[in-house]
PDB file of C-alpha atoms in Angstrom:
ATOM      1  CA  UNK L 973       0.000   0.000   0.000  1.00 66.00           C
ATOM      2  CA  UNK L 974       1.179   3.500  -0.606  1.00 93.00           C
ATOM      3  CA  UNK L 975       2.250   5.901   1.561  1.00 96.00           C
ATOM      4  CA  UNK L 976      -1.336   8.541   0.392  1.00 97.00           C
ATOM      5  CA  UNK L 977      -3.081   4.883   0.720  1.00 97.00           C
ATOM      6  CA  UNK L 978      -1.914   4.577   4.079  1.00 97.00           C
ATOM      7  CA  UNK L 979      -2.660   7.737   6.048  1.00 98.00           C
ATOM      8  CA  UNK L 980      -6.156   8.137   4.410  1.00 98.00           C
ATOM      9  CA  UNK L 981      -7.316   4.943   5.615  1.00 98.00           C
ATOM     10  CA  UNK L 982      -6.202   6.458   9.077  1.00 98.00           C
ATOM     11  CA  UNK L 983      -8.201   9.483   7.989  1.00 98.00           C
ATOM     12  CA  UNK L 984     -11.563   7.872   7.184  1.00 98.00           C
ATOM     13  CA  UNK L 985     -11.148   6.069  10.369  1.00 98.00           C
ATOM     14  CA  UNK L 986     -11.340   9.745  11.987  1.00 98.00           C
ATOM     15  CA  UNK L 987     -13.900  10.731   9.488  1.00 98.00           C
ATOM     16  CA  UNK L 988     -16.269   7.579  10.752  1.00 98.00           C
ATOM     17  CA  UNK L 989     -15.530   8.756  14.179  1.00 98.00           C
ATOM     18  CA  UNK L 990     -17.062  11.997  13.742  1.00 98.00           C
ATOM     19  CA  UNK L 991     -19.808  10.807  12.112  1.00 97.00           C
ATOM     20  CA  UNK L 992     -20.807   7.909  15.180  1.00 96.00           C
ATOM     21  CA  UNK L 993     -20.868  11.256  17.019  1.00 96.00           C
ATOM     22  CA  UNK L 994     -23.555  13.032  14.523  1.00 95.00           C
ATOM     23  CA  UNK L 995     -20.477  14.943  13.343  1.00 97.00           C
ATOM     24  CA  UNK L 996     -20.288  15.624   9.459  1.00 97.00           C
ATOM     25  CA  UNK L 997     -17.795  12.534   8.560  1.00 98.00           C
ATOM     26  CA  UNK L 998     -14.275  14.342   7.743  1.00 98.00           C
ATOM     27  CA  UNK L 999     -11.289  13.209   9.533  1.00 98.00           C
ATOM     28  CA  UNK L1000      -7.849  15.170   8.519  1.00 98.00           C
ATOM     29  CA  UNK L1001      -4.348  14.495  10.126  1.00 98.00           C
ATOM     30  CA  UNK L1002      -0.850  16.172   9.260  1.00 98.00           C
ATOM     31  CA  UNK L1003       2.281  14.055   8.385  1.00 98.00           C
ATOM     32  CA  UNK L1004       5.937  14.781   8.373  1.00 97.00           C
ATOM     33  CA  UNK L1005       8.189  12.671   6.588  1.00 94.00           C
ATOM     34  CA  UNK L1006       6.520   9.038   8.136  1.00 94.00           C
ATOM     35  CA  UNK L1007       5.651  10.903  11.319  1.00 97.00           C
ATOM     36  CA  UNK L1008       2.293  11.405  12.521  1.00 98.00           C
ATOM     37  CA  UNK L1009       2.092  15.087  13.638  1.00 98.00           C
ATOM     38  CA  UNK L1010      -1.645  15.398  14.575  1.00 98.00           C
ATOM     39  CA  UNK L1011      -4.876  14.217  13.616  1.00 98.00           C
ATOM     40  CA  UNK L1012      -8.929  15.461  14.221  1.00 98.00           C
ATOM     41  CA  UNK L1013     -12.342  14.794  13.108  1.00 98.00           C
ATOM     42  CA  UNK L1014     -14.896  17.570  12.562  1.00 98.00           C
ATOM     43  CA  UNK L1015     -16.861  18.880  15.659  1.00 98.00           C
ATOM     44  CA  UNK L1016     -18.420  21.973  14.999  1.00 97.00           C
ATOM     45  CA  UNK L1017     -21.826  20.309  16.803  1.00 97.00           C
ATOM     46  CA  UNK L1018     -19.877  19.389  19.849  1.00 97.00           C
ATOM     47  CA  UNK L1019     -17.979  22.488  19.951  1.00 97.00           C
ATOM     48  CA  UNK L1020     -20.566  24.628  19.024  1.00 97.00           C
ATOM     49  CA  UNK L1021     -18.230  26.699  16.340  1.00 98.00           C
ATOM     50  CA  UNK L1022     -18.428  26.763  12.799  1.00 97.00           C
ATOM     51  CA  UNK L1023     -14.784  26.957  12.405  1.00 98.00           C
ATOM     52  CA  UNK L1024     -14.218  23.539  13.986  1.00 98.00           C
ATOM     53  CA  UNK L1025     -13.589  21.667  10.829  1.00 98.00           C
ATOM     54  CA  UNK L1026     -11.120  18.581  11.252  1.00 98.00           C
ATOM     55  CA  UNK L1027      -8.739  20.804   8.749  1.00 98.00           C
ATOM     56  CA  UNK L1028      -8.413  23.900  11.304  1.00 98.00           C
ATOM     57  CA  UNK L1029      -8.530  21.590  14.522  1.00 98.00           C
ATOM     58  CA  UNK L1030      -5.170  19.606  12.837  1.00 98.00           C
ATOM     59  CA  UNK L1031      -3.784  22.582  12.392  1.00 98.00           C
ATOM     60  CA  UNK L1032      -4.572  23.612  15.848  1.00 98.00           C
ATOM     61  CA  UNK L1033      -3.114  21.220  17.573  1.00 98.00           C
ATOM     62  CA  UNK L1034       0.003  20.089  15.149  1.00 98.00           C
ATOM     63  CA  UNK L1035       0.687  24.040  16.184  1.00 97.00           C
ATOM     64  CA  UNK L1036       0.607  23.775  19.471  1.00 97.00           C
ATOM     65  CA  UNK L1037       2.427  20.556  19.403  1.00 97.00           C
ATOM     66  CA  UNK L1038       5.485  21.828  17.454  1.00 95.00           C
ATOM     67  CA  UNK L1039       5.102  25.557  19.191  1.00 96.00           C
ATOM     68  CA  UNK L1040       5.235  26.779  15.794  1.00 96.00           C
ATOM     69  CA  UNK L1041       2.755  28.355  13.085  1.00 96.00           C
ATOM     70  CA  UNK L1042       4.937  26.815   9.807  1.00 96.00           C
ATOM     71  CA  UNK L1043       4.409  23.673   8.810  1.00 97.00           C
ATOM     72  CA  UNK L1044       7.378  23.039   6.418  1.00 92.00           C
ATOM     73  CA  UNK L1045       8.201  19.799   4.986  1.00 95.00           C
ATOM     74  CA  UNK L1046       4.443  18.163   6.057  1.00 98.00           C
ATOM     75  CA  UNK L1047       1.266  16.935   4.050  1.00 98.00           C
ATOM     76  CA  UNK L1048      -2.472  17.361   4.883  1.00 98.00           C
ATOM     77  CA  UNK L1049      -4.448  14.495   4.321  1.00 98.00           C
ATOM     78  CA  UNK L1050      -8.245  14.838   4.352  1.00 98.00           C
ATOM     79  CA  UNK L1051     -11.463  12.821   3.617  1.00 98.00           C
ATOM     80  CA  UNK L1052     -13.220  15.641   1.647  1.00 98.00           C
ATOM     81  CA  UNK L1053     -11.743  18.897  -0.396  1.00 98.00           C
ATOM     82  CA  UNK L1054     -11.018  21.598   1.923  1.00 98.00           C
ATOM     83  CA  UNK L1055     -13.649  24.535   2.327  1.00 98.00           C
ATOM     84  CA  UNK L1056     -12.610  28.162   1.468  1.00 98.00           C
ATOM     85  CA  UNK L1057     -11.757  28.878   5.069  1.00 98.00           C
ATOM     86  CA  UNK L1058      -9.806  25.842   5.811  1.00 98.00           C
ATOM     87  CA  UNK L1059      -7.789  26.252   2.235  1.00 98.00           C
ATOM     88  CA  UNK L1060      -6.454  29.313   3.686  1.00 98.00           C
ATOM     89  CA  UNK L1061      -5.570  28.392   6.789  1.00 98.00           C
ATOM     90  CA  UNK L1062      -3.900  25.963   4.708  1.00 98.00           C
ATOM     91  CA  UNK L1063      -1.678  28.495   2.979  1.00 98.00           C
ATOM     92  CA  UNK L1064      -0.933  30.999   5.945  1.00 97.00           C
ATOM     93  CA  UNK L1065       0.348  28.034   7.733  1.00 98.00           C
ATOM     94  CA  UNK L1066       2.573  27.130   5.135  1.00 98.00           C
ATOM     95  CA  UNK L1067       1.600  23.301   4.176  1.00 98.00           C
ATOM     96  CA  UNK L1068       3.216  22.592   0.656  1.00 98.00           C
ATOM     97  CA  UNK L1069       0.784  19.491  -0.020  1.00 98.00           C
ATOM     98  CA  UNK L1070      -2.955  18.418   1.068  1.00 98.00           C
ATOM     99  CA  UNK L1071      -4.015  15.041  -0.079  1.00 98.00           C
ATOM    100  CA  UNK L1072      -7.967  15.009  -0.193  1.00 98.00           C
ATOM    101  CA  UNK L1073     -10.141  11.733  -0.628  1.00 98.00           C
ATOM    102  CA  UNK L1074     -13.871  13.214  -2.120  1.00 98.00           C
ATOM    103  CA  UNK L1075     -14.323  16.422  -4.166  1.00 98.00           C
ATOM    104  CA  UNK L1076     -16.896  18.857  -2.528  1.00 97.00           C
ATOM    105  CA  UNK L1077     -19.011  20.025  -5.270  1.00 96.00           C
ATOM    106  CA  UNK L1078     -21.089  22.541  -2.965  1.00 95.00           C
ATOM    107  CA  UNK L1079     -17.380  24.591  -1.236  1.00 96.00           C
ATOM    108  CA  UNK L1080     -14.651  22.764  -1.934  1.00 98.00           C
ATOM    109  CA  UNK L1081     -12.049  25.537  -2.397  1.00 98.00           C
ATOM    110  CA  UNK L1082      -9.229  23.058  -4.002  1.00 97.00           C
ATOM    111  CA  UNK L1083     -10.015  22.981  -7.682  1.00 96.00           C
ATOM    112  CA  UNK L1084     -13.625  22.167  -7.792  1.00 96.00           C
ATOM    113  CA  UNK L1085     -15.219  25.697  -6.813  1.00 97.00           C
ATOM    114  CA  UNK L1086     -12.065  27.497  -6.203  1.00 96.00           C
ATOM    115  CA  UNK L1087      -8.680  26.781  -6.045  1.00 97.00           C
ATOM    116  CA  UNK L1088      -7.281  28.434  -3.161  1.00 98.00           C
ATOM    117  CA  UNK L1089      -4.336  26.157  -2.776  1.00 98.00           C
ATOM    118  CA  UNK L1090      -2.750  27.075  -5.885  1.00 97.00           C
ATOM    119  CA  UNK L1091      -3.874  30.743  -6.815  1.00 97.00           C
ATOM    120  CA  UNK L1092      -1.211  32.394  -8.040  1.00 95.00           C
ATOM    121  CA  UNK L1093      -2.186  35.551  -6.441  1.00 96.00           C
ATOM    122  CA  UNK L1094      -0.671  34.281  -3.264  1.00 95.00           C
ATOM    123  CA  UNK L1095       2.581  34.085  -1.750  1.00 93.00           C
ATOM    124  CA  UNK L1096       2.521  30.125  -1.284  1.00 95.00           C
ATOM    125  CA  UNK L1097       1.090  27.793  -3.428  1.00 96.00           C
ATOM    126  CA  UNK L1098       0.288  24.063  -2.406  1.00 97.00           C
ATOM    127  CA  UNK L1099       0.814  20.719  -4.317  1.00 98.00           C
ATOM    128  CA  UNK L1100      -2.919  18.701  -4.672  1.00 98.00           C
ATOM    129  CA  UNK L1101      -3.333  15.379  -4.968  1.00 97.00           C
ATOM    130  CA  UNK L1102      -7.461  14.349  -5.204  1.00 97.00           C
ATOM    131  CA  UNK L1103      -9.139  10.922  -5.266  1.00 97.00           C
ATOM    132  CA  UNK L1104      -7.241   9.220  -2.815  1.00 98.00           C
ATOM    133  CA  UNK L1105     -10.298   6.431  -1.193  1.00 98.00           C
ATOM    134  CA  UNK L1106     -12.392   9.076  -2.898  1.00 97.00           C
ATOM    135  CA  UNK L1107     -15.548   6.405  -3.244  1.00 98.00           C
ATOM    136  CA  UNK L1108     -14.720   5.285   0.380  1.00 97.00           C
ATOM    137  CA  UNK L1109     -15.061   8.543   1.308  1.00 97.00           C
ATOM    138  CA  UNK L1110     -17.928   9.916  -0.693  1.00 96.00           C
ATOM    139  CA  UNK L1111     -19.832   6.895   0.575  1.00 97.00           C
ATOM    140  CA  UNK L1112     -19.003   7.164   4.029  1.00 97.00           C
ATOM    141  CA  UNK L1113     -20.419  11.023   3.361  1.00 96.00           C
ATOM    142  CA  UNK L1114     -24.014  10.174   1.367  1.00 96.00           C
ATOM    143  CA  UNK L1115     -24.848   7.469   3.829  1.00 95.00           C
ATOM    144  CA  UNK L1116     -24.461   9.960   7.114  1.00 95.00           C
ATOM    145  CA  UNK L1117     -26.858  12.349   5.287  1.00 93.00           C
ATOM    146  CA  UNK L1118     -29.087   9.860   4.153  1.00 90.00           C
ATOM    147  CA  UNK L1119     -29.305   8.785   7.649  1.00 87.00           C
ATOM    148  CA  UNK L1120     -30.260  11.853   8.742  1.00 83.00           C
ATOM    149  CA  UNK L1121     -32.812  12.625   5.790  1.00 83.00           C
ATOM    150  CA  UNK L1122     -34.521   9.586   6.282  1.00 73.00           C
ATOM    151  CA  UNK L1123     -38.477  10.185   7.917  1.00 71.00           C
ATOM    152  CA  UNK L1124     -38.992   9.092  11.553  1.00 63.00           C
TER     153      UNK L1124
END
């Protein structure tokens, strides 16, 4: 198994963790080298924010971890294309690749909407690489909202 392979199988394990706790499904953990540097699910309903996506929470903590706000030399993996507000935090913290499983056809601000990550207009650009356990993902996704669709 590859190395992308590898760490989003660990990510969809944090994406099904969210989503046994009625959290939208996206787990997302930072990697240096073979390293793990941190990893979160989303939990904007248990936190109550709208900014706690699993993107800004690994950034969070892999920050407070390494007491520092660059992440040089480390990948992103994700379950689902980064939002708008998580693609920046992205590139103000300096992370020159995100892996993402699922396109997000309704934000995703890394090539399908928007491409944030690699808009030239900024002063750091990020390397992409999408479809990684995309169906995996996607289906982990469509049957959490079909749950909660479904008629009592």
């Amino acid at each position: 198994m590859d190395s992308d392979s590898f760490w989003m199988r660990r990510a969809l394990k944090l994406a099904r963790q969210a989503g046994e706790k009625g959290e939208v499904p996206v787990g997302a953990l930072l990697v240096s080298g073979d390293t793990l540097v941190a990893e979160a699910h989303n939990l904007r309903e248990t936190c109550g924010s709208p900014i706690a996506h699993a993107e800004m929470l690994v950034i969070q903590a892999a920050s407070q971890k390494i007491g520092d706000w660059r992440f040089i030399d480390t990948t992103l993996y994700v379950t689902l294309e980064p939002c708008p507000m998580c693609a920046g935090a992205i590139v103000l913290a300096r992370i020159p690749k995100v892996v993402y499983a699922a396109a997000d056809p309704k934000s995703g601000a890394a090539g399908t909407l928007y491409n944030i990550l690699q808009d030239e207009r900024l002063n750091h650009r990020v390397e992409l690489v999408s479809g990684v356990l995309a169906e995996e993902s996607s289906t982990l996704l469509k049957s959490f909202f079909q749950e909660r669709r479904r008629p009592l």
